Short mmCIF file of C-alpha atoms and ligand atoms in Angstrom, two decimals:
data_model
loop_
_atom_site.label_atom_id
_atom_site.label_comp_id
_atom_site.label_asym_id
_atom_site.label_seq_id
_atom_site.Cartn_x
_atom_site.Cartn_y
_atom_site.Cartn_z
CA MET A 1 66.35 131.25 111.41
CA SER A 2 68.04 128.59 113.48
CA GLU A 3 66.59 127.76 116.54
CA ASP A 4 68.53 129.83 118.89
CA GLY A 5 67.94 132.88 116.67
CA SER A 6 71.78 133.10 115.99
CA GLU A 7 71.28 133.36 112.32
CA ARG A 8 71.27 136.85 111.05
CA ALA A 9 71.67 138.53 107.55
CA GLY A 10 72.59 141.89 106.21
CA ARG A 11 73.49 144.99 108.26
CA ASP A 12 72.41 143.40 111.45
CA ALA A 13 74.66 140.23 110.73
CA VAL A 14 77.76 142.60 109.79
CA ALA A 15 77.31 144.62 112.94
CA ALA A 16 77.34 141.36 115.06
CA LEU A 17 80.10 139.95 113.39
CA GLN A 18 82.13 143.31 113.77
CA ALA A 19 81.34 143.01 117.74
CA LEU A 20 82.65 139.59 118.12
CA LEU A 21 85.84 140.59 115.91
CA ASP A 22 86.61 143.43 118.15
CA ARG A 23 86.42 141.63 121.39
CA ALA A 24 88.44 138.65 119.88
CA GLU A 25 91.91 138.25 120.93
CA VAL A 26 93.15 135.39 118.65
CA ILE A 27 90.87 134.92 115.60
CA VAL A 28 91.40 131.98 113.30
CA PRO A 29 89.79 132.18 109.90
CA PHE A 30 88.69 128.76 108.63
CA THR A 31 88.32 128.63 104.59
CA GLY A 32 86.22 126.65 101.86
CA ALA A 33 85.63 126.83 98.49
CA GLY A 34 82.68 129.60 99.31
CA ILE A 35 85.55 132.43 99.61
CA SER A 36 86.63 131.76 96.19
CA THR A 37 83.82 131.51 93.88
CA GLU A 38 83.82 135.48 93.78
CA SER A 39 87.16 135.02 92.18
CA GLY A 40 85.47 132.47 89.60
CA VAL A 41 86.90 129.19 91.24
CA PRO A 42 83.74 127.14 91.37
CA ALA A 43 82.66 125.53 94.61
CA PHE A 44 82.07 121.52 95.16
CA ARG A 45 78.37 121.27 96.47
CA THR A 46 76.76 123.92 94.70
CA PRO A 47 74.16 122.96 92.14
CA GLY A 48 75.90 122.68 88.48
CA SER A 49 79.40 122.30 90.20
CA PRO A 50 81.98 121.17 87.24
CA TRP A 51 83.78 119.36 90.28
CA MET A 52 80.72 117.05 90.85
CA ARG A 53 80.59 116.05 87.03
CA ASN A 54 82.70 113.13 87.61
CA LYS A 55 83.17 110.70 90.48
CA PRO A 56 86.23 111.84 92.37
CA ILE A 57 89.43 109.54 91.79
CA ALA A 58 90.56 108.15 94.95
CA PHE A 59 94.03 108.23 95.94
CA ASP A 60 94.55 104.20 95.81
CA ALA A 61 92.95 104.46 92.23
CA PHE A 62 95.54 106.84 91.23
CA MET A 63 98.31 104.86 92.55
CA ALA A 64 97.22 101.41 91.28
CA ASN A 65 96.21 102.41 87.70
CA PRO A 66 98.01 104.56 85.00
CA GLU A 67 94.51 104.91 83.21
CA ALA A 68 93.02 106.51 86.48
CA ARG A 69 96.42 108.95 86.74
CA ILE A 70 95.96 109.85 83.08
CA GLU A 71 92.34 110.77 83.58
CA ALA A 72 93.21 112.53 86.84
CA TRP A 73 95.81 114.89 85.03
CA ARG A 74 93.04 115.52 82.35
CA ARG A 75 90.77 116.99 84.81
CA LYS A 76 93.07 118.80 86.79
CA PHE A 77 94.23 120.43 83.65
CA ALA A 78 90.70 120.96 82.50
CA MET A 79 89.79 122.62 85.82
CA ASP A 80 93.02 124.68 85.83
CA ASP A 81 91.75 125.99 82.37
CA LEU A 82 88.29 126.89 84.14
CA TYR A 83 89.56 128.95 86.70
CA ARG A 84 93.14 130.37 85.10
CA GLY A 85 94.06 133.80 86.32
CA ALA A 86 91.70 133.89 89.15
CA GLN A 87 92.64 136.70 91.80
CA PRO A 88 91.88 137.18 95.61
CA ASN A 89 88.50 138.77 96.17
CA ARG A 90 87.25 141.06 98.97
CA GLY A 91 86.83 138.03 101.27
CA HIS A 92 90.71 137.10 101.05
CA ALA A 93 91.57 140.88 101.58
CA ALA A 94 89.59 140.82 104.80
CA ILE A 95 91.50 137.85 105.83
CA ALA A 96 94.56 138.94 104.74
CA ALA A 97 93.96 142.21 106.84
CA LEU A 98 93.39 140.40 109.91
CA VAL A 99 96.60 138.55 109.47
CA ALA A 100 98.57 141.62 108.78
CA GLN A 101 97.21 143.25 111.80
CA GLY A 102 98.44 140.44 113.79
CA ARG A 103 94.93 139.74 115.01
CA ALA A 104 94.80 136.27 113.28
CA PRO A 105 97.88 134.18 113.63
CA GLY A 106 97.01 132.20 110.31
CA VAL A 107 94.37 131.11 108.19
CA ILE A 108 93.22 127.34 107.97
CA THR A 109 91.51 126.37 104.43
CA GLN A 110 90.64 123.31 102.66
CA ASN A 111 91.35 125.37 99.36
CA ILE A 112 93.95 124.35 97.00
CA ASP A 113 93.59 127.44 94.98
CA GLY A 114 96.72 129.27 96.43
CA LEU A 115 94.27 132.79 96.70
CA HIS A 116 95.18 133.26 100.35
CA GLN A 117 99.03 133.33 99.43
CA ALA A 118 98.16 135.35 96.54
CA SER A 119 96.12 138.07 98.78
CA GLY A 120 99.55 138.43 100.75
CA ILE A 121 99.42 136.07 103.49
CA ALA A 122 102.80 134.30 103.77
CA ASP A 123 103.18 130.66 103.01
CA ALA A 124 103.69 129.69 106.46
CA ALA A 125 100.50 131.36 107.80
CA VAL A 126 98.33 129.49 105.49
CA VAL A 127 97.65 125.97 106.78
CA GLU A 128 96.45 124.03 103.52
CA LEU A 129 94.47 120.70 104.76
CA HIS A 130 93.99 119.60 101.57
CA GLY A 131 97.36 120.44 99.77
CA ASN A 132 97.81 123.03 96.97
CA GLY A 133 96.89 122.46 93.32
CA THR A 134 99.19 125.30 91.81
CA TYR A 135 102.13 122.61 91.72
CA ALA A 136 102.97 119.06 91.92
CA THR A 137 105.24 116.72 94.02
CA CYS A 138 106.86 113.19 93.69
CA LEU A 139 105.21 110.86 96.02
CA SER A 140 108.36 108.80 96.55
CA CYS A 141 110.98 111.32 96.78
CA GLY A 142 108.95 114.54 97.37
CA LEU A 143 110.86 116.85 94.67
CA ARG A 144 108.47 119.57 93.62
CA HIS A 145 107.33 119.49 89.90
CA GLU A 146 106.09 122.71 87.99
CA LEU A 147 102.82 122.08 86.51
CA ALA A 148 103.41 124.01 83.20
CA GLU A 149 106.35 121.21 82.50
CA ILE A 150 104.15 118.40 83.58
CA ARG A 151 101.60 119.71 81.12
CA ARG A 152 103.93 119.82 78.51
CA VAL A 153 105.22 116.04 78.85
CA PHE A 154 101.50 114.96 79.32
CA GLU A 155 100.16 116.35 76.32
CA ALA A 156 103.12 115.55 74.28
CA SER A 157 103.04 111.99 75.55
CA GLY A 158 99.65 111.24 76.58
CA GLU A 159 101.32 109.49 79.74
CA ALA A 160 100.91 110.30 83.28
CA PRO A 161 104.06 112.01 84.32
CA SER A 162 106.76 110.32 86.60
CA CYS A 163 109.58 111.99 88.51
CA THR A 164 112.63 113.34 86.45
CA ALA A 165 114.54 112.28 89.46
CA CYS A 166 113.56 109.12 90.72
CA GLY A 167 110.92 107.90 88.57
CA GLY A 168 108.18 107.72 91.10
CA VAL A 169 104.55 108.92 90.73
CA VAL A 170 103.82 112.44 90.30
CA LYS A 171 100.73 114.18 91.57
CA SER A 172 99.07 117.50 91.89
CA ALA A 173 100.15 118.55 95.70
CA THR A 174 96.59 118.15 96.65
CA ILE A 175 95.07 115.63 99.13
CA SER A 176 92.64 113.21 97.55
CA PHE A 177 89.88 111.13 99.12
CA GLY A 178 91.63 108.16 101.01
CA GLN A 179 94.99 110.04 101.10
CA PRO A 180 96.52 110.61 104.32
CA MET A 181 96.02 113.82 105.83
CA PRO A 182 99.42 116.01 105.73
CA ARG A 183 100.60 115.88 109.23
CA ALA A 184 102.32 118.97 109.95
CA PRO A 185 99.22 121.23 108.73
CA MET A 186 97.14 118.88 110.87
CA ARG A 187 99.24 119.69 113.62
CA ARG A 188 99.19 123.21 112.96
CA ALA A 189 95.39 123.76 112.17
CA GLU A 190 95.28 122.25 116.00
CA GLU A 191 97.44 124.68 117.32
CA LEU A 192 95.68 127.40 115.98
CA THR A 193 92.18 126.01 116.71
CA LEU A 194 93.11 125.59 120.67
CA ALA A 195 94.61 129.28 120.40
CA ALA A 196 91.32 130.96 119.09
CA ASP A 197 89.01 132.59 120.83
CA LEU A 198 86.97 133.55 117.82
CA PHE A 199 86.77 130.77 115.16
CA LEU A 200 85.79 132.41 111.96
CA VAL A 201 84.17 129.81 109.11
CA ALA A 202 84.10 131.48 105.71
CA GLY A 203 82.57 129.30 102.80
CA SER A 204 82.33 125.81 103.59
CA SER A 205 79.40 123.18 103.81
CA LEU A 206 81.28 121.41 106.67
CA VAL A 207 80.66 118.11 105.28
CA VAL A 208 84.15 116.84 105.00
CA PHE A 209 86.13 115.54 107.61
CA PRO A 210 88.63 115.67 109.52
CA ALA A 211 88.68 119.36 108.25
CA ALA A 212 85.20 119.93 109.77
CA SER A 213 86.38 118.64 112.94
CA PHE A 214 88.31 121.89 113.64
CA PRO A 215 85.19 124.18 113.90
CA VAL A 216 83.81 121.52 116.60
CA LEU A 217 86.97 121.50 118.43
CA ALA A 218 87.16 125.17 118.77
CA SER A 219 83.62 125.50 119.93
CA ARG A 220 84.31 122.69 122.57
CA ASN A 221 87.56 124.59 123.39
CA GLY A 222 85.34 127.69 124.42
CA ALA A 223 85.94 130.00 121.33
CA ARG A 224 83.09 131.85 119.67
CA LEU A 225 82.35 130.17 116.46
CA VAL A 226 81.19 132.25 113.56
CA ILE A 227 79.88 130.58 110.09
CA VAL A 228 79.48 133.14 107.22
CA ASN A 229 77.93 130.93 104.38
CA ARG A 230 75.34 131.48 101.81
CA GLU A 231 73.55 128.00 102.65
CA PRO A 232 73.02 126.24 105.88
CA THR A 233 75.91 124.22 107.02
CA GLU A 234 76.16 120.99 108.95
CA LEU A 235 77.35 122.73 111.97
CA ASP A 236 75.06 125.90 112.29
CA ALA A 237 73.52 124.67 115.21
CA ILE A 238 76.67 124.95 117.39
CA ALA A 239 77.55 128.43 115.95
CA ASP A 240 77.49 131.51 118.31
CA LEU A 241 76.67 133.65 115.03
CA VAL A 242 75.63 132.40 111.74
CA VAL A 243 75.64 135.02 108.79
CA ARG A 244 73.38 134.10 105.92
CA GLY A 245 74.90 135.87 103.39
CA ASP A 246 77.73 136.68 100.72
CA ILE A 247 81.12 136.22 101.93
CA GLY A 248 82.99 138.98 99.82
CA GLU A 249 79.87 141.64 100.55
CA THR A 250 80.18 140.44 104.56
CA LEU A 251 83.71 140.44 105.03
CA GLY A 252 84.36 143.50 102.52
CA ARG A 253 82.23 145.46 105.12
CA LEU A 254 84.38 144.92 108.29
CA ALA A 255 86.17 147.78 109.71
CA GLY A 256 89.79 147.61 108.25
N1 LIG B 1 79.29 133.58 100.06
C1 LIG B 1 78.91 132.90 100.92
N2 LIG B 1 78.82 131.45 100.80
C2 LIG B 1 79.37 130.83 99.48
C3 LIG B 1 79.57 131.60 98.68
C4 LIG B 1 79.72 132.97 98.63
N3 LIG B 1 80.11 133.93 97.57
N4 LIG B 1 80.07 130.76 97.59
C5 LIG B 1 79.71 129.68 97.77
N5 LIG B 1 79.23 129.58 99.28
C6 LIG B 1 78.91 128.59 99.95
C7 LIG B 1 78.07 127.50 99.52
O1 LIG B 1 76.95 127.69 99.52
C8 LIG B 1 78.51 126.04 100.22
O2 LIG B 1 77.66 125.82 101.20
O3 LIG B 1 80.02 127.95 100.24
C9 LIG B 1 80.18 126.52 100.75
C10 LIG B 1 81.06 125.70 100.11
O4 LIG B 1 80.83 124.52 100.22
P1 LIG B 1 81.43 123.28 99.41
O5 LIG B 1 81.18 123.27 97.86
O6 LIG B 1 81.03 121.85 99.93
O7 LIG B 1 83.07 123.33 99.78
P2 LIG B 1 84.04 122.89 100.90
O8 LIG B 1 82.94 123.34 102.25
O9 LIG B 1 85.11 124.09 100.90
O10 LIG B 1 84.45 121.49 100.62
C11 LIG B 1 85.06 120.90 101.48
O11 LIG B 1 85.18 118.77 99.93
O12 LIG B 1 85.35 118.19 97.97
C12 LIG B 1 86.18 118.03 98.81
O13 LIG B 1 88.49 118.69 99.17
C13 LIG B 1 87.27 119.20 98.80
O14 LIG B 1 88.12 121.10 99.96
C14 LIG B 1 87.14 120.28 99.43
C15 LIG B 1 86.14 119.91 100.62
#
């Protein structure tokens, strides 16, 4: 149990979460990889995670070194194959219901899997702090490139793709370590965070910043902070409620 006894599990936890949700005016969900594991997308910091098999390729290495770009694309396509066809699960559906009911103005996510959009939430209501891995963009002119074509060229030539329009470096539309955070999503995430009176974290270890600064900002701004996570997180101590359990199980039992 956390020192103030705010940690709950099972039915007691769902009832406590339901009571907080029922009282809330503006709910802002904040999600991490843990909400997608039920869909077959592996999390980052769980034992044996395939994401941790290799040291991440930092943005400056990707930009400076064609070999690093080739390796980054190889890894990207291998991970895409690992969770191809992943579908939204009960956790995504519960959050989509909050958005559809107008109780959540949007969702802030660290995930790049596009499953919140696939669950029916409009693109504009999904704030992707770490970008999106379902397409690529040119880092010079911003042109969008579809992964199927990128992969065809990559596998035919063995070369890292370049922009068909301007010849610039093409990268998955995700934010790598060392890459500047996307300005508009960061601004929107701050707006949502400051508007929240209930900030609902689901499935994040809360160790990566600046993303993990939003639950802190919400709490400092007077919002109630709820963390639903299977394992302890870095911010449990400041949460009003910690639900130690499975996200799909917990959110799936909330009243629709
Ligand atoms: N139910 C509840 N919790 C779960 C479930 C589940 N079904 N599955 C996993 N979890 C928990 C794990 O215990 C873990 O604490 O979700 C958390 C996921 O934490 P991470 O793997 O660290 O993922 P995340 O917090 O999203 O990582 C943040 O780090 O590598 C970067 O850019 C990457 O966006 C990512 C960022």
